[in-house]
Amino acid sequence: MKTDQYHVTPGEKVKLSNWNPNDDGGLHKEDAKPLDDKLSDDLFGWQERLFAEGKQSLLIILQARDAAGKDGVVKKVMGDFNPNGLHIANFKVPSAEELPHDFLWRIHAQVPQKGQIGVFNRSHYEDVLVTRVYNLIDDKVASRRLEHIRHFEQLLADSGTRILKFYLHISPEEQKRRLQDRLDNPDKNWKFNPGDLKDREHWDGFTAAYQAAIEATSTDAAPWYVIPANHKWFRDLVISQIILDTLKDMNPQYPAIDYDPKKIVIK
Ligand code: AMP
Ligand code: MG
């Protein structure tokens, strides 16, 4: 499957409305199952090579509005990996311990070590999104932070970490359906947060903040992808394909062995 159309070219002007959240690649959900099964097997295999090699790491950053499917991607896509080589970090409102530090302090502590795949469910991007929409920071601070983010991600890249950044793109109508479902379904009530409605009222403000952040930080070292996310199965397919292509491109190798397996006899 081709995924170039979801990649944000460095330096390109970003308008989220240029991507269709309803895109399903012309596929049907039933077509996706065999593709997804094959991707799952391949992802597992390549992760094992990455782990065995122990020289590079992969960091996957998930950003999205409420109910766009970050948790679903963690469960469905990252569920293909061996948990032993996976490090998942969830970033919430900074705690009393985190707040007195610079905004990257808590982030840097969670980046994957060599051999690992790291997943950020929200990330340092919150510090140029929610904070900007609610005027907790001004434009000058936001633009300095974006510069710090570019340098930080370049540092990680220079240290052997490949970075993939996914914006899960849903429509306001689809978000409404999913939030309503959380109200209607007693098993999902726990997921509903009245604060999400406040963010929803600022839909356009978040769009502007996302566009500015993605535009300023889609680089060769840390590319952004805008993932159509109205269809959960298609969202998972596209993300799985991009991760697989990236792992193959990283081309991790099993380490050389310093013995001849044929000459070893186990008594
Ligand atoms: P959720 O991911 O839905 O459990 O919610 C986490 C909440 O934490 C969201 O409302 C985020 O906007 C918020 N959050 C995460 N990081 C930050 C940050 N650095 N500054 C302010 N709010 C944040
Ligand atoms: Mg939420």
PDB file of C-alpha atoms in Angstrom, residues 13-251:
ATOM      1  CA  LYS A  13       2.411  24.843   3.970  1.00  0.00           C
ATOM      2  CA  VAL A  14       0.041  22.696   6.026  1.00  0.00           C
ATOM      3  CA  LYS A  15      -3.738  22.830   5.663  1.00  0.00           C
ATOM      4  CA  LEU A  16      -5.435  19.914   7.354  1.00  0.00           C
ATOM      5  CA  SER A  17      -8.449  20.314   5.070  1.00  0.00           C
ATOM      6  CA  ASN A  18      -6.223  19.067   2.235  1.00  0.00           C
ATOM      7  CA  TRP A  19      -6.476  15.582   3.742  1.00  0.00           C
ATOM      8  CA  ASN A  20      -9.760  13.690   3.824  1.00  0.00           C
ATOM      9  CA  PRO A  21     -10.472  12.157   7.266  1.00  0.00           C
ATOM     10  CA  ASN A  22     -12.899   9.758   5.536  1.00  0.00           C
ATOM     11  CA  ASP A  23     -10.273   8.364   3.149  1.00  0.00           C
ATOM     12  CA  ASP A  24     -10.404   4.554   3.051  1.00  0.00           C
ATOM     13  CA  GLY A  25      -7.991   4.051   0.165  1.00  0.00           C
ATOM     14  CA  GLY A  26     -10.862   2.624  -1.889  1.00  0.00           C
ATOM     15  CA  LEU A  27     -10.744  -0.497   0.293  1.00  0.00           C
ATOM     16  CA  HIS A  28     -13.435  -2.263   2.273  1.00  0.00           C
ATOM     17  CA  LYS A  29     -13.097  -3.385   5.853  1.00  0.00           C
ATOM     18  CA  GLU A  30     -13.169  -7.043   4.730  1.00  0.00           C
ATOM     19  CA  ASP A  31     -10.238  -6.402   2.335  1.00  0.00           C
ATOM     20  CA  ALA A  32      -8.244  -4.966   5.205  1.00  0.00           C
ATOM     21  CA  LYS A  33      -8.217  -8.096   7.379  1.00  0.00           C
ATOM     22  CA  PRO A  34      -5.741 -10.190   5.317  1.00  0.00           C
ATOM     23  CA  LEU A  35      -3.557  -7.110   4.709  1.00  0.00           C
ATOM     24  CA  ASP A  36      -3.552  -6.346   8.405  1.00  0.00           C
ATOM     25  CA  ASP A  37      -2.710  -9.945   9.380  1.00  0.00           C
ATOM     26  CA  LYS A  38       0.302  -9.915   7.050  1.00  0.00           C
ATOM     27  CA  LEU A  39       1.431  -6.520   8.362  1.00  0.00           C
ATOM     28  CA  SER A  40       1.119  -7.769  11.959  1.00  0.00           C
ATOM     29  CA  ASP A  41       3.390 -10.758  11.262  1.00  0.00           C
ATOM     30  CA  ASP A  42       5.949  -8.612   9.460  1.00  0.00           C
ATOM     31  CA  LEU A  43       5.960  -5.942  12.189  1.00  0.00           C
ATOM     32  CA  PHE A  44       6.607  -8.590  14.833  1.00  0.00           C
ATOM     33  CA  GLY A  45       9.503 -10.022  12.819  1.00  0.00           C
ATOM     34  CA  TRP A  46      11.185  -6.685  12.167  1.00  0.00           C
ATOM     35  CA  GLN A  47      10.808  -5.602  15.776  1.00  0.00           C
ATOM     36  CA  GLU A  48      12.662  -8.746  16.802  1.00  0.00           C
ATOM     37  CA  ARG A  49      15.545  -7.835  14.494  1.00  0.00           C
ATOM     38  CA  LEU A  50      15.625  -4.300  15.930  1.00  0.00           C
ATOM     39  CA  PHE A  51      15.723  -5.734  19.445  1.00  0.00           C
ATOM     40  CA  ALA A  52      18.399  -8.326  18.575  1.00  0.00           C
ATOM     41  CA  GLU A  53      20.599  -5.729  16.880  1.00  0.00           C
ATOM     42  CA  GLY A  54      20.341  -3.309  19.800  1.00  0.00           C
ATOM     43  CA  LYS A  55      21.863  -0.364  17.935  1.00  0.00           C
ATOM     44  CA  GLN A  56      18.897   1.745  16.831  1.00  0.00           C
ATOM     45  CA  SER A  57      15.529   2.711  18.230  1.00  0.00           C
ATOM     46  CA  LEU A  58      12.202   3.848  16.832  1.00  0.00           C
ATOM     47  CA  LEU A  59      10.041   6.541  18.430  1.00  0.00           C
ATOM     48  CA  ILE A  60       6.393   6.771  17.383  1.00  0.00           C
ATOM     49  CA  ILE A  61       4.547   9.928  18.416  1.00  0.00           C
ATOM     50  CA  LEU A  62       0.739   9.973  18.462  1.00  0.00           C
ATOM     51  CA  GLN A  63      -1.097  13.275  18.530  1.00  0.00           C
ATOM     52  CA  ALA A  64      -4.794  13.861  18.031  1.00  0.00           C
ATOM     53  CA  ARG A  65      -7.957  15.402  19.335  1.00  0.00           C
ATOM     54  CA  ASP A  66     -10.075  13.531  21.855  1.00  0.00           C
ATOM     55  CA  ALA A  67     -11.658  10.311  20.595  1.00  0.00           C
ATOM     56  CA  ALA A  68      -9.550  10.322  17.425  1.00  0.00           C
ATOM     57  CA  GLY A  69      -8.095   6.932  18.305  1.00  0.00           C
ATOM     58  CA  LYS A  70      -4.713   7.305  20.024  1.00  0.00           C
ATOM     59  CA  ASP A  71      -5.594   4.636  22.580  1.00  0.00           C
ATOM     60  CA  GLY A  72      -6.979   2.433  19.800  1.00  0.00           C
ATOM     61  CA  VAL A  73      -3.692   2.656  17.877  1.00  0.00           C
ATOM     62  CA  VAL A  74      -1.726   1.733  20.995  1.00  0.00           C
ATOM     63  CA  LYS A  75      -3.961  -1.300  21.529  1.00  0.00           C
ATOM     64  CA  LYS A  76      -4.343  -2.478  17.933  1.00  0.00           C
ATOM     65  CA  VAL A  77      -1.095  -1.529  16.179  1.00  0.00           C
ATOM     66  CA  MET A  78       1.391  -1.621  19.048  1.00  0.00           C
ATOM     67  CA  GLY A  79      -0.310  -4.847  20.163  1.00  0.00           C
ATOM     68  CA  ASP A  80       1.504  -6.512  17.251  1.00  0.00           C
ATOM     69  CA  PHE A  81       4.844  -6.027  18.987  1.00  0.00           C
ATOM     70  CA  ASN A  82       6.531  -8.038  21.706  1.00  0.00           C
ATOM     71  CA  PRO A  83       5.842  -6.000  24.881  1.00  0.00           C
ATOM     72  CA  ASN A  84       9.395  -6.700  26.017  1.00  0.00           C
ATOM     73  CA  GLY A  85      10.799  -4.376  23.363  1.00  0.00           C
ATOM     74  CA  LEU A  86       8.138  -1.723  23.706  1.00  0.00           C
ATOM     75  CA  HIS A  87       8.093   1.384  25.880  1.00  0.00           C
ATOM     76  CA  ILE A  88       4.798   3.281  26.036  1.00  0.00           C
ATOM     77  CA  ALA A  89       4.547   6.705  27.657  1.00  0.00           C
ATOM     78  CA  ASN A  90       1.299   8.608  28.229  1.00  0.00           C
ATOM     79  CA  PHE A  91       1.615  12.344  28.747  1.00  0.00           C
ATOM     80  CA  LYS A  92      -1.117  14.056  30.747  1.00  0.00           C
ATOM     81  CA  VAL A  93      -1.317  17.538  32.273  1.00  0.00           C
ATOM     82  CA  PRO A  94       2.159  18.041  33.817  1.00  0.00           C
ATOM     83  CA  SER A  95       2.334  16.939  37.457  1.00  0.00           C
ATOM     84  CA  ALA A  96       3.547  19.031  40.376  1.00  0.00           C
ATOM     85  CA  GLU A  97       6.948  17.390  39.959  1.00  0.00           C
ATOM     86  CA  GLU A  98       7.108  17.953  36.191  1.00  0.00           C
ATOM     87  CA  LEU A  99       5.788  21.494  35.983  1.00  0.00           C
ATOM     88  CA  PRO A 100       8.761  23.330  37.532  1.00  0.00           C
ATOM     89  CA  HIS A 101      11.089  21.868  34.834  1.00  0.00           C
ATOM     90  CA  ASP A 102      11.563  22.798  31.181  1.00  0.00           C
ATOM     91  CA  PHE A 103       8.908  21.228  28.932  1.00  0.00           C
ATOM     92  CA  LEU A 104      11.232  18.586  27.478  1.00  0.00           C
ATOM     93  CA  TRP A 105      12.480  17.267  30.831  1.00  0.00           C
ATOM     94  CA  ARG A 106       9.747  14.675  31.294  1.00  0.00           C
ATOM     95  CA  ILE A 107       9.817  13.808  27.604  1.00  0.00           C
ATOM     96  CA  HIS A 108      13.532  13.085  27.329  1.00  0.00           C
ATOM     97  CA  ALA A 109      13.286  10.675  30.271  1.00  0.00           C
ATOM     98  CA  GLN A 110      10.873   8.478  28.272  1.00  0.00           C
ATOM     99  CA  VAL A 111      12.625   8.154  24.904  1.00  0.00           C
ATOM    100  CA  PRO A 112      13.314   4.556  23.820  1.00  0.00           C
ATOM    101  CA  GLN A 113      16.696   3.019  24.471  1.00  0.00           C
ATOM    102  CA  LYS A 114      18.552   1.235  21.693  1.00  0.00           C
ATOM    103  CA  GLY A 115      16.706  -1.847  20.463  1.00  0.00           C
ATOM    104  CA  GLN A 116      13.360  -0.539  21.663  1.00  0.00           C
ATOM    105  CA  ILE A 117      10.271   0.903  20.072  1.00  0.00           C
ATOM    106  CA  GLY A 118       8.920   3.842  22.051  1.00  0.00           C
ATOM    107  CA  VAL A 119       5.371   5.135  21.751  1.00  0.00           C
ATOM    108  CA  PHE A 120       4.274   8.562  22.966  1.00  0.00           C
ATOM    109  CA  ASN A 121       0.508   8.802  23.553  1.00  0.00           C
ATOM    110  CA  ARG A 122       0.476  12.608  23.455  1.00  0.00           C
ATOM    111  CA  SER A 123       3.870  14.227  23.727  1.00  0.00           C
ATOM    112  CA  HIS A 124       5.905  17.439  23.891  1.00  0.00           C
ATOM    113  CA  TYR A 125       3.570  18.723  21.161  1.00  0.00           C
ATOM    114  CA  GLU A 126       0.915  19.379  23.812  1.00  0.00           C
ATOM    115  CA  ASP A 127       3.202  22.196  24.927  1.00  0.00           C
ATOM    116  CA  VAL A 128       2.613  24.006  21.624  1.00  0.00           C
ATOM    117  CA  LEU A 129      -1.030  22.932  21.156  1.00  0.00           C
ATOM    118  CA  VAL A 130      -3.319  22.977  24.192  1.00  0.00           C
ATOM    119  CA  THR A 131      -1.123  25.607  25.846  1.00  0.00           C
ATOM    120  CA  ARG A 132      -1.356  27.808  22.780  1.00  0.00           C
ATOM    121  CA  VAL A 133      -5.094  27.438  22.255  1.00  0.00           C
ATOM    122  CA  TYR A 134      -5.783  28.482  25.862  1.00  0.00           C
ATOM    123  CA  ASN A 135      -3.212  31.287  25.752  1.00  0.00           C
ATOM    124  CA  LEU A 136      -1.038  29.789  28.468  1.00  0.00           C
ATOM    125  CA  ILE A 137       1.895  30.786  26.256  1.00  0.00           C
ATOM    126  CA  ASP A 138       2.260  33.581  23.714  1.00  0.00           C
ATOM    127  CA  ASP A 139       3.381  33.281  20.074  1.00  0.00           C
ATOM    128  CA  LYS A 140       6.982  34.117  20.936  1.00  0.00           C
ATOM    129  CA  VAL A 141       7.248  31.276  23.472  1.00  0.00           C
ATOM    130  CA  ALA A 142       5.459  28.933  21.051  1.00  0.00           C
ATOM    131  CA  SER A 143       7.888  29.695  18.256  1.00  0.00           C
ATOM    132  CA  ARG A 144      10.913  29.222  20.565  1.00  0.00           C
ATOM    133  CA  ARG A 145       9.462  25.905  21.717  1.00  0.00           C
ATOM    134  CA  LEU A 146       9.017  24.741  18.124  1.00  0.00           C
ATOM    135  CA  GLU A 147      12.683  25.520  17.559  1.00  0.00           C
ATOM    136  CA  HIS A 148      13.640  23.563  20.696  1.00  0.00           C
ATOM    137  CA  ILE A 149      11.530  20.642  19.454  1.00  0.00           C
ATOM    138  CA  ARG A 150      13.344  20.581  16.106  1.00  0.00           C
ATOM    139  CA  HIS A 151      16.711  20.548  17.846  1.00  0.00           C
ATOM    140  CA  PHE A 152      15.604  17.935  20.387  1.00  0.00           C
ATOM    141  CA  GLU A 153      14.318  15.602  17.674  1.00  0.00           C
ATOM    142  CA  GLN A 154      17.522  16.100  15.682  1.00  0.00           C
ATOM    143  CA  LEU A 155      19.493  15.137  18.797  1.00  0.00           C
ATOM    144  CA  LEU A 156      17.491  11.918  19.077  1.00  0.00           C
ATOM    145  CA  ALA A 157      17.993  11.206  15.374  1.00  0.00           C
ATOM    146  CA  ASP A 158      21.728  11.794  15.722  1.00  0.00           C
ATOM    147  CA  SER A 159      21.716   9.288  18.582  1.00  0.00           C
ATOM    148  CA  GLY A 160      20.238   6.465  16.463  1.00  0.00           C
ATOM    149  CA  THR A 161      16.503   7.058  16.949  1.00  0.00           C
ATOM    150  CA  ARG A 162      14.146   7.079  13.977  1.00  0.00           C
ATOM    151  CA  ILE A 163      11.072   9.205  14.606  1.00  0.00           C
ATOM    152  CA  LEU A 164       7.579   8.933  13.140  1.00  0.00           C
ATOM    153  CA  LYS A 165       4.863  11.439  14.049  1.00  0.00           C
ATOM    154  CA  PHE A 166       1.209  10.659  13.386  1.00  0.00           C
ATOM    155  CA  TYR A 167      -1.634  13.152  13.531  1.00  0.00           C
ATOM    156  CA  LEU A 168      -4.884  11.163  13.638  1.00  0.00           C
ATOM    157  CA  HIS A 169      -7.244  13.180  11.488  1.00  0.00           C
ATOM    158  CA  ILE A 170     -10.966  12.897  12.318  1.00  0.00           C
ATOM    159  CA  SER A 171     -13.877  15.089  11.310  1.00  0.00           C
ATOM    160  CA  PRO A 172     -15.938  17.052  13.872  1.00  0.00           C
ATOM    161  CA  GLU A 173     -18.952  14.875  12.988  1.00  0.00           C
ATOM    162  CA  GLU A 174     -17.052  11.665  13.721  1.00  0.00           C
ATOM    163  CA  GLN A 175     -15.767  13.091  17.018  1.00  0.00           C
ATOM    164  CA  LYS A 176     -19.346  13.969  17.982  1.00  0.00           C
ATOM    165  CA  ARG A 177     -20.473  10.385  17.244  1.00  0.00           C
ATOM    166  CA  ARG A 178     -17.673   8.912  19.334  1.00  0.00           C
ATOM    167  CA  LEU A 179     -18.170  11.275  22.281  1.00  0.00           C
ATOM    168  CA  GLN A 180     -21.918  10.599  22.196  1.00  0.00           C
ATOM    169  CA  ASP A 181     -21.162   6.869  22.231  1.00  0.00           C
ATOM    170  CA  ARG A 182     -19.155   7.383  25.422  1.00  0.00           C
ATOM    171  CA  LEU A 183     -22.235   8.969  27.001  1.00  0.00           C
ATOM    172  CA  ASP A 184     -24.693   6.375  25.719  1.00  0.00           C
ATOM    173  CA  ASN A 185     -22.671   3.274  26.519  1.00  0.00           C
ATOM    174  CA  PRO A 186     -22.246   2.621  30.277  1.00  0.00           C
ATOM    175  CA  ASP A 187     -19.040   0.638  29.603  1.00  0.00           C
ATOM    176  CA  LYS A 188     -17.564   3.721  27.954  1.00  0.00           C
ATOM    177  CA  ASN A 189     -18.723   6.362  30.448  1.00  0.00           C
ATOM    178  CA  TRP A 190     -15.319   6.239  32.147  1.00  0.00           C
ATOM    179  CA  LYS A 191     -13.716   7.532  28.943  1.00  0.00           C
ATOM    180  CA  PHE A 192     -15.877  10.647  28.810  1.00  0.00           C
ATOM    181  CA  ASN A 193     -14.353  13.809  30.156  1.00  0.00           C
ATOM    182  CA  PRO A 194     -16.539  16.944  30.178  1.00  0.00           C
ATOM    183  CA  GLY A 195     -13.329  18.907  29.487  1.00  0.00           C
ATOM    184  CA  ASP A 196     -13.251  17.310  26.030  1.00  0.00           C
ATOM    185  CA  LEU A 197     -16.323  19.387  25.143  1.00  0.00           C
ATOM    186  CA  LYS A 198     -14.410  22.564  25.916  1.00  0.00           C
ATOM    187  CA  ASP A 199     -11.632  21.478  23.541  1.00  0.00           C
ATOM    188  CA  ARG A 200     -14.298  20.686  20.951  1.00  0.00           C
ATOM    189  CA  GLU A 201     -15.619  24.254  21.166  1.00  0.00           C
ATOM    190  CA  HIS A 202     -12.103  25.355  20.210  1.00  0.00           C
ATOM    191  CA  TRP A 203     -12.009  23.118  17.126  1.00  0.00           C
ATOM    192  CA  ASP A 204     -10.660  25.838  14.812  1.00  0.00           C
ATOM    193  CA  GLY A 205      -8.119  27.025  17.372  1.00  0.00           C
ATOM    194  CA  PHE A 206      -6.736  23.502  17.640  1.00  0.00           C
ATOM    195  CA  THR A 207      -6.696  23.184  13.854  1.00  0.00           C
ATOM    196  CA  ALA A 208      -4.606  26.355  13.609  1.00  0.00           C
ATOM    197  CA  ALA A 209      -2.234  25.219  16.366  1.00  0.00           C
ATOM    198  CA  TYR A 210      -1.809  21.764  14.795  1.00  0.00           C
ATOM    199  CA  GLN A 211      -1.158  23.249  11.371  1.00  0.00           C
ATOM    200  CA  ALA A 212       1.492  25.617  12.737  1.00  0.00           C
ATOM    201  CA  ALA A 213       3.195  22.867  14.763  1.00  0.00           C
ATOM    202  CA  ILE A 214       3.183  20.296  11.960  1.00  0.00           C
ATOM    203  CA  GLU A 215       4.418  22.849   9.442  1.00  0.00           C
ATOM    204  CA  ALA A 216       7.290  23.937  11.683  1.00  0.00           C
ATOM    205  CA  THR A 217       8.429  20.441  12.673  1.00  0.00           C
ATOM    206  CA  SER A 218       7.983  18.050   9.757  1.00  0.00           C
ATOM    207  CA  THR A 219      11.645  17.418   9.002  1.00  0.00           C
ATOM    208  CA  ASP A 220      13.696  14.655   7.379  1.00  0.00           C
ATOM    209  CA  ALA A 221      14.750  13.530  10.852  1.00  0.00           C
ATOM    210  CA  ALA A 222      11.215  13.545  12.242  1.00  0.00           C
ATOM    211  CA  PRO A 223       8.492  13.511   9.593  1.00  0.00           C
ATOM    212  CA  TRP A 224       4.801  14.096  10.261  1.00  0.00           C
ATOM    213  CA  TYR A 225       2.037  12.028   8.691  1.00  0.00           C
ATOM    214  CA  VAL A 226      -1.622  13.075   8.580  1.00  0.00           C
ATOM    215  CA  ILE A 227      -3.530   9.813   9.028  1.00  0.00           C
ATOM    216  CA  PRO A 228      -7.150   9.527   7.900  1.00  0.00           C
ATOM    217  CA  ALA A 229      -8.849   8.347  11.082  1.00  0.00           C
ATOM    218  CA  ASN A 230     -12.621   8.305  10.598  1.00  0.00           C
ATOM    219  CA  HIS A 231     -12.307   4.598   9.717  1.00  0.00           C
ATOM    220  CA  LYS A 232     -10.469   2.870  12.536  1.00  0.00           C
ATOM    221  CA  TRP A 233      -9.438  -0.125  10.407  1.00  0.00           C
ATOM    222  CA  PHE A 234      -7.953   2.114   7.697  1.00  0.00           C
ATOM    223  CA  ARG A 235      -6.146   4.263  10.268  1.00  0.00           C
ATOM    224  CA  ASP A 236      -4.500   1.113  11.680  1.00  0.00           C
ATOM    225  CA  LEU A 237      -3.607  -0.182   8.237  1.00  0.00           C
ATOM    226  CA  VAL A 238      -1.894   3.037   7.141  1.00  0.00           C
ATOM    227  CA  ILE A 239       0.036   3.386  10.398  1.00  0.00           C
ATOM    228  CA  SER A 240       1.125  -0.265  10.323  1.00  0.00           C
ATOM    229  CA  GLN A 241       2.356   0.124   6.741  1.00  0.00           C
ATOM    230  CA  ILE A 242       4.370   3.273   7.524  1.00  0.00           C
ATOM    231  CA  ILE A 243       5.969   1.657  10.571  1.00  0.00           C
ATOM    232  CA  LEU A 244       6.823  -1.477   8.593  1.00  0.00           C
ATOM    233  CA  ASP A 245       8.369   0.519   5.736  1.00  0.00           C
ATOM    234  CA  THR A 246      10.413   2.471   8.272  1.00  0.00           C
ATOM    235  CA  LEU A 247      11.662  -0.636  10.085  1.00  0.00           C
ATOM    236  CA  LYS A 248      12.683  -2.165   6.759  1.00  0.00           C
ATOM    237  CA  ASP A 249      14.491   1.023   5.834  1.00  0.00           C
ATOM    238  CA  MET A 250      16.320   0.987   9.192  1.00  0.00           C
ATOM    239  CA  ASN A 251      17.324  -2.546   8.180  1.00  0.00           C
TER     240      ASN A 251
END
